[in-house]
Amino acid sequence: MDFNDTLGHDCCHFTNINVVHRGRLVSSNRRMHDKKNTTATMIGNDSHFVGEIKGSAPVIVLGKVEGSCELDQVLTIESAGSWLGTIQAVDVIVNGRVEGDVQASGKLEIGAKGEIKGNVSAGFLAIASGAVIQGDIKMTGNKEPVHFEEKRKKA
C-alpha cells in the first residue's frame, strides 16, 4: 500500500495537454511549479511529519518533515518548509531547507532562499541566485546547470 492508497486518493496523470490561461496558450516550457496538474498532498505550516512518504501525487511541504520519500511526481519544499532525511522524486523544488541527500531523476530547482546540506543528483539542475548547496553535485543528464534570478513575487 502506498501513501496515496492510505489517504484514499486516486491519481490522474495527464500528458500532451495544452493549458489556456486568460485566453492565452501556456507553454509546456513553464517552470515545474506551474505544471502541477494533480491534487497535491500538503504538509501544513504547523505540522511535523515523521516517517516515509511514497506515492504518485505531488507533495508540498510547508511544515517540517523528518524521514524519506519516494515520489513519482513533484516534491515542493516551500520557504517555511524543512526536510531532514533523504529525498527521491522525479522533480524537486526547494525553496526552504533540506538536510539530507536529494535525488531527482528529472529536474531539481533550488529557489533563491533554498538551502540543501547534502549530496545532490539530478537530470537537470536550475539554481537561483542566493541558493545554497553544501555537498557534491552529480548531473545525470546531458545539460549544464542553469542559474537564474527569481522573478516570482511572494504572496
Coordinates of N, CA and C in Angstrom, one line a residue:
M1 N 0.8 -1.2 0.0 CA 0.0 0.0 0.0 C 0.9 1.2 0.0
D2 N 0.6 2.2 -0.9 CA 1.4 3.4 -0.9 C 0.7 4.5 -0.2
F3 N 1.4 5.7 -0.1 CA 0.9 6.8 0.7 C -0.5 7.3 0.2
N4 N -0.7 7.3 -1.1 CA -2.0 7.7 -1.7 C -3.1 6.8 -1.4
D5 N -2.8 5.5 -1.4 CA -3.8 4.5 -1.0 C -4.3 4.7 0.4
T6 N -3.4 5.0 1.3 CA -3.7 5.3 2.7 C -4.7 6.4 2.8
L7 N -4.5 7.4 2.0 CA -5.3 8.6 2.0 C -6.6 8.4 1.2
G8 N -6.7 7.4 0.4 CA -7.9 7.1 -0.4 C -7.9 8.0 -1.6
H9 N -6.8 8.5 -2.1 CA -6.8 9.3 -3.3 C -6.4 8.5 -4.5
D10 N -7.1 8.7 -5.6 CA -6.6 8.2 -6.9 C -5.9 9.3 -7.6
C11 N -4.8 9.0 -8.3 CA -4.0 10.0 -9.0 C -4.3 10.0 -10.5
C12 N -4.4 11.2 -11.1 CA -4.6 11.3 -12.5 C -3.3 11.7 -13.1
H13 N -3.0 11.1 -14.3 CA -1.8 11.5 -15.0 C -2.2 12.0 -16.3
F14 N -1.7 13.2 -16.7 CA -2.1 13.9 -17.9 C -0.9 14.1 -18.8
T15 N -1.0 13.8 -20.1 CA 0.1 14.1 -21.0 C -0.4 14.9 -22.2
N16 N 0.5 15.6 -22.8 CA 0.1 16.4 -24.0 C -1.1 17.3 -23.9
I17 N -1.1 18.0 -22.8 CA -2.2 18.9 -22.5 C -1.8 20.4 -22.9
N18 N -2.7 21.0 -23.6 CA -2.5 22.5 -23.8 C -3.3 23.2 -22.8
V19 N -2.7 24.1 -22.0 CA -3.3 24.8 -21.0 C -3.6 26.2 -21.5
V20 N -4.8 26.7 -21.3 CA -5.2 28.0 -21.7 C -5.5 28.8 -20.5
H21 N -4.8 29.9 -20.3 CA -5.0 30.8 -19.1 C -5.3 32.2 -19.6
R22 N -6.4 32.7 -19.3 CA -6.9 34.1 -19.7 C -6.8 34.2 -21.2
G23 N -7.2 33.2 -21.9 CA -7.2 33.3 -23.4 C -5.9 33.1 -24.1
R24 N -4.9 32.7 -23.3 CA -3.5 32.5 -23.9 C -3.1 31.1 -23.7
L25 N -2.5 30.5 -24.7 CA -1.9 29.2 -24.6 C -0.7 29.3 -23.7
V26 N -0.6 28.4 -22.6 CA 0.5 28.4 -21.7 C 1.5 27.4 -22.2
S27 N 2.7 27.8 -22.4 CA 3.8 27.0 -22.9 C 4.1 25.8 -22.1
S28 N 4.5 24.7 -22.7 CA 4.9 23.5 -21.9 C 6.2 23.7 -21.3
N29 N 6.9 24.8 -21.6 CA 8.2 25.1 -21.1 C 8.2 25.8 -19.8
R30 N 7.0 25.9 -19.1 CA 6.8 26.6 -17.9 C 7.7 25.9 -16.8
R31 N 8.0 26.6 -15.7 CA 8.7 26.0 -14.6 C 7.9 24.9 -14.0
M32 N 8.5 24.0 -13.3 CA 7.8 22.9 -12.7 C 6.7 23.3 -11.7
H33 N 6.9 24.3 -11.0 CA 5.9 24.8 -10.0 C 4.6 25.1 -10.7
D34 N 4.7 25.5 -12.0 CA 3.5 25.9 -12.7 C 2.8 24.7 -13.4
K35 N 3.5 23.5 -13.4 CA 3.0 22.4 -14.1 C 2.2 21.4 -13.3
K36 N 2.1 21.6 -12.0 CA 1.4 20.6 -11.2 C 0.0 20.4 -11.7
N37 N -0.4 19.2 -12.0 CA -1.7 19.0 -12.5 C -2.6 18.0 -11.9
T38 N -2.2 17.5 -10.7 CA -2.9 16.6 -9.9 C -3.1 17.1 -8.5
T39 N -4.0 16.6 -7.8 CA -4.2 17.0 -6.4 C -3.0 16.7 -5.6
A40 N -2.5 17.7 -4.9 CA -1.3 17.6 -4.1 C -1.6 17.2 -2.7
T41 N -0.7 16.5 -2.0 CA -0.8 16.3 -0.6 C 0.0 17.4 0.1
M42 N -0.5 18.1 1.1 CA 0.1 19.2 1.8 C 0.5 18.8 3.2
I43 N 1.7 19.2 3.6 CA 2.1 19.1 5.0 C 2.1 20.6 5.5
G44 N 1.2 21.0 6.3 CA 0.9 22.3 6.6 C 2.0 23.0 7.5
N45 N 1.9 24.3 7.6 CA 2.8 25.1 8.4 C 3.1 24.6 9.8
D46 N 2.1 24.3 10.5 CA 2.3 23.9 11.9 C 2.3 22.4 12.1
S47 N 2.6 21.7 11.0 CA 2.6 20.2 11.0 C 4.1 19.7 11.1
H48 N 4.3 18.6 11.7 CA 5.6 17.9 11.8 C 5.3 16.4 11.5
F49 N 5.8 16.0 10.3 CA 5.6 14.6 9.9 C 6.8 13.9 10.1
V50 N 6.7 12.7 10.6 CA 7.9 11.8 10.8 C 7.5 10.4 10.1
G51 N 8.4 10.0 9.2 CA 8.1 8.7 8.5 C 8.5 8.7 7.1
E52 N 7.9 7.8 6.3 CA 8.2 7.7 4.9 C 7.0 8.0 4.1
I53 N 7.3 8.8 3.0 CA 6.2 9.2 2.1 C 6.5 8.5 0.8
K54 N 5.5 7.8 0.2 CA 5.6 7.2 -1.1 C 4.3 7.5 -1.8
G55 N 4.4 7.7 -3.1 CA 3.2 8.0 -3.9 C 3.5 8.5 -5.3
S56 N 2.4 8.8 -6.0 CA 2.4 9.3 -7.3 C 1.7 10.6 -7.5
A57 N 1.5 11.3 -6.4 CA 0.9 12.6 -6.4 C 1.9 13.6 -5.9
P58 N 1.8 14.9 -6.3 CA 2.7 15.9 -5.8 C 2.6 16.1 -4.3
V59 N 3.7 16.4 -3.7 CA 3.7 16.7 -2.2 C 4.2 18.1 -2.0
I60 N 3.6 18.9 -1.2 CA 4.0 20.3 -0.9 C 4.3 20.3 0.6
V61 N 5.5 20.8 1.0 CA 5.8 20.8 2.4 C 5.9 22.3 2.8
L62 N 5.1 22.7 3.8 CA 5.1 24.0 4.4 C 5.6 23.9 5.8
G63 N 5.5 22.7 6.4 CA 6.0 22.5 7.7 C 7.3 21.7 7.8
K64 N 7.4 20.8 8.7 CA 8.6 20.0 8.9 C 8.4 18.6 8.6
V65 N 9.4 18.0 7.9 CA 9.4 16.5 7.7 C 10.7 15.9 8.1
E66 N 10.6 14.8 8.8 CA 11.8 14.0 9.2 C 11.5 12.6 8.6
G67 N 12.3 12.2 7.6 CA 12.1 10.9 7.1 C 12.6 10.9 5.6
S68 N 12.0 10.0 4.9 CA 12.4 9.8 3.5 C 11.2 9.8 2.6
C69 N 11.4 10.0 1.3 CA 10.3 9.9 0.3 C 10.8 9.2 -1.0
E70 N 9.8 8.6 -1.6 CA 9.9 8.1 -3.0 C 8.7 8.5 -3.7
L71 N 8.8 9.5 -4.6 CA 7.7 10.1 -5.3 C 7.8 9.9 -6.8
D72 N 6.8 9.6 -7.5 CA 6.7 9.6 -8.9 C 6.2 10.9 -9.5
Q73 N 6.4 12.0 -8.7 CA 5.8 13.3 -9.0 C 6.8 14.4 -8.5
V74 N 6.2 15.6 -8.3 CA 7.0 16.7 -7.8 C 6.9 16.8 -6.3
L75 N 8.1 17.0 -5.7 CA 8.1 17.4 -4.3 C 8.5 18.8 -4.2
T76 N 7.7 19.6 -3.5 CA 8.0 21.1 -3.3 C 8.1 21.3 -1.8
I77 N 9.3 21.9 -1.5 CA 9.5 22.4 -0.1 C 9.5 23.9 -0.2
E78 N 8.4 24.5 0.4 CA 8.2 25.9 0.3 C 9.2 26.6 1.3
S79 N 9.2 27.9 1.3 CA 10.2 28.7 2.1 C 10.1 28.4 3.6
A80 N 8.9 28.2 4.1 CA 8.8 27.9 5.5 C 9.0 26.4 5.8
G81 N 9.2 25.6 4.8 CA 9.3 24.2 5.0 C 10.7 23.7 5.2
S82 N 10.8 22.5 5.9 CA 12.1 21.9 6.0 C 12.0 20.4 5.9
W83 N 13.1 19.8 5.5 CA 13.1 18.3 5.4 C 14.4 17.8 5.9
L84 N 14.4 16.8 6.8 CA 15.5 16.2 7.4 C 15.4 14.7 7.0
G85 N 16.3 14.3 6.0 CA 16.2 12.9 5.5 C 16.5 12.9 4.0
T86 N 16.3 11.7 3.5 CA 16.6 11.5 2.0 C 15.4 11.8 1.2
I87 N 15.6 12.3 0.0 CA 14.5 12.7 -0.9 C 14.8 12.0 -2.3
Q88 N 13.9 11.3 -2.8 CA 14.0 10.6 -4.1 C 12.6 10.9 -4.8
A89 N 12.7 11.7 -5.8 CA 11.5 12.1 -6.6 C 11.8 12.4 -8.0
V90 N 10.8 12.4 -8.9 CA 11.0 12.7 -10.3 C 11.5 14.2 -10.4
D91 N 10.8 15.1 -9.8 CA 11.2 16.5 -9.8 C 11.1 17.0 -8.4
V92 N 12.0 17.9 -8.1 CA 12.1 18.5 -6.7 C 12.3 20.0 -6.8
I93 N 11.5 20.8 -6.0 CA 11.6 22.2 -5.9 C 12.0 22.5 -4.5
V94 N 13.1 23.2 -4.2 CA 13.5 23.5 -2.9 C 13.5 25.1 -2.7
N95 N 12.6 25.6 -1.9 CA 12.6 27.0 -1.6 C 12.9 27.1 -0.1
G96 N 12.9 26.0 0.7 CA 13.1 26.0 2.1 C 14.5 25.3 2.4
R97 N 14.5 24.5 3.4 CA 15.8 23.9 3.9 C 15.7 22.4 3.8
V98 N 16.8 21.8 3.3 CA 16.9 20.3 3.3 C 18.2 19.9 3.9
E99 N 18.2 19.0 4.8 CA 19.4 18.3 5.4 C 19.3 16.9 5.0
G100 N 20.0 16.5 4.0 CA 20.0 15.1 3.5 C 20.2 15.1 2.0
D101 N 20.4 13.9 1.5 CA 20.6 13.8 0.0 C 19.4 13.9 -0.8
V102 N 19.5 14.5 -1.9 CA 18.4 14.8 -2.8 C 18.7 14.1 -4.2
Q103 N 17.8 13.2 -4.6 CA 17.9 12.6 -5.9 C 16.7 12.9 -6.7
A104 N 16.8 13.7 -7.8 CA 15.7 14.0 -8.7 C 16.1 13.3 -10.0
S105 N 15.3 12.4 -10.5 CA 15.5 11.7 -11.7 C 15.3 12.7 -12.9
G106 N 14.4 13.7 -12.7 CA 14.1 14.7 -13.7 C 14.9 16.0 -13.3
K107 N 14.1 16.9 -12.8 CA 14.6 18.3 -12.6 C 14.7 18.6 -11.1
L108 N 15.7 19.4 -10.8 CA 15.9 19.9 -9.4 C 16.0 21.4 -9.5
E109 N 15.1 22.1 -8.9 CA 15.1 23.6 -8.9 C 15.2 24.1 -7.5
I110 N 16.3 24.9 -7.3 CA 16.5 25.5 -6.0 C 16.3 27.0 -6.0
G111 N 15.3 27.5 -5.3 CA 15.0 28.9 -5.3 C 16.0 29.7 -4.6
A112 N 15.8 31.0 -4.6 CA 16.7 32.0 -4.1 C 17.0 31.8 -2.6
K113 N 16.0 31.3 -1.8 CA 16.1 31.1 -0.4 C 16.3 29.6 -0.1
G114 N 16.5 28.8 -1.1 CA 16.6 27.4 -0.9 C 18.0 27.0 -0.4
E115 N 18.0 26.0 0.5 CA 19.3 25.5 1.0 C 19.3 24.0 1.1
I116 N 20.3 23.4 0.6 CA 20.5 21.9 0.7 C 21.8 21.6 1.3
K117 N 21.8 20.9 2.4 CA 23.0 20.4 3.1 C 23.0 18.9 2.8
G118 N 23.7 18.5 1.8 CA 23.7 17.1 1.4 C 24.1 16.9 -0.1
N119 N 24.3 15.7 -0.5 CA 24.6 15.5 -1.9 C 23.4 15.5 -2.8
V120 N 23.6 16.0 -4.0 CA 22.5 16.3 -5.0 C 22.8 15.5 -6.2
S121 N 21.8 14.8 -6.8 CA 21.8 14.1 -8.0 C 20.6 14.5 -8.8
A122 N 20.8 15.0 -10.1 CA 19.6 15.4 -10.9 C 19.9 15.3 -12.4
G123 N 18.9 15.0 -13.1 CA 19.0 15.0 -14.6 C 19.2 16.4 -15.1
F124 N 18.5 17.4 -14.5 CA 18.7 18.8 -14.8 C 18.6 19.6 -13.6
L125 N 19.4 20.7 -13.5 CA 19.5 21.5 -12.3 C 19.4 22.9 -12.6
A126 N 18.5 23.6 -11.9 CA 18.3 25.1 -12.0 C 18.5 25.7 -10.6
I127 N 19.4 26.6 -10.5 CA 19.8 27.2 -9.3 C 19.6 28.7 -9.3
A128 N 18.8 29.3 -8.4 CA 18.6 30.7 -8.3 C 19.7 31.4 -7.6
S129 N 20.0 32.6 -8.0 CA 21.0 33.4 -7.2 C 20.6 33.5 -5.8
G130 N 21.5 33.2 -4.9 CA 21.2 33.2 -3.5 C 21.0 31.8 -2.9
A131 N 20.7 30.8 -3.7 CA 20.6 29.4 -3.3 C 21.9 28.8 -2.8
V132 N 21.8 27.8 -1.9 CA 23.0 27.2 -1.3 C 22.9 25.7 -1.4
I133 N 24.0 25.1 -1.8 CA 24.2 23.7 -1.8 C 25.5 23.4 -1.1
Q134 N 25.4 22.7 0.0 CA 26.6 22.2 0.7 C 26.7 20.7 0.5
G135 N 27.5 20.3 -0.5 CA 27.6 18.9 -0.8 C 28.0 18.7 -2.2
D136 N 28.1 17.4 -2.6 CA 28.5 17.1 -4.0 C 27.3 17.2 -4.9
I137 N 27.6 17.6 -6.2 CA 26.5 17.7 -7.2 C 26.9 16.7 -8.3
K138 N 25.9 15.8 -8.6 CA 26.1 14.9 -9.7 C 25.0 15.1 -10.7
M139 N 25.4 15.4 -12.0 CA 24.5 15.6 -13.1 C 24.3 14.3 -13.8
T140 N 23.1 13.8 -13.9 CA 22.8 12.6 -14.6 C 22.3 12.8 -16.1
G141 N 22.0 14.1 -16.4 CA 21.5 14.4 -17.7 C 22.7 15.0 -18.5
N142 N 22.4 15.4 -19.7 CA 23.4 15.9 -20.6 C 23.5 17.4 -20.7
K143 N 22.8 18.1 -19.8 CA 22.7 19.6 -19.8 C 23.5 20.1 -18.6
E144 N 24.1 21.3 -18.8 CA 24.8 22.0 -17.7 C 23.7 22.6 -16.8
P145 N 24.1 22.8 -15.5 CA 23.2 23.5 -14.6 C 22.8 24.9 -15.1
V146 N 21.6 25.4 -14.8 CA 21.2 26.7 -15.2 C 21.1 27.6 -14.0
H147 N 21.6 28.8 -14.1 CA 21.5 29.8 -13.0 C 20.4 30.8 -13.4
F148 N 19.6 31.2 -12.5 CA 18.5 32.1 -12.8 C 18.3 33.1 -11.7
E149 N 17.6 34.2 -12.0 CA 17.2 35.2 -11.0 C 15.7 34.9 -10.7
E150 N 15.4 34.8 -9.4 CA 14.0 34.6 -9.0 C 13.2 35.8 -9.3
K151 N 12.1 35.7 -10.1 CA 11.3 36.8 -10.6 C 9.9 36.7 -10.0
R152 N 9.6 35.6 -9.3 CA 8.2 35.5 -8.7 C 8.1 36.4 -7.5
K153 N 6.9 37.0 -7.4 CA 6.6 37.8 -6.3 C 6.0 36.9 -5.2
K154 N 6.4 37.0 -4.0 CA 5.8 36.2 -2.9 C 4.5 36.8 -2.5
A155 N 3.5 35.9 -2.3 CA 2.2 36.3 -1.9 C 2.1 36.8 -0.5

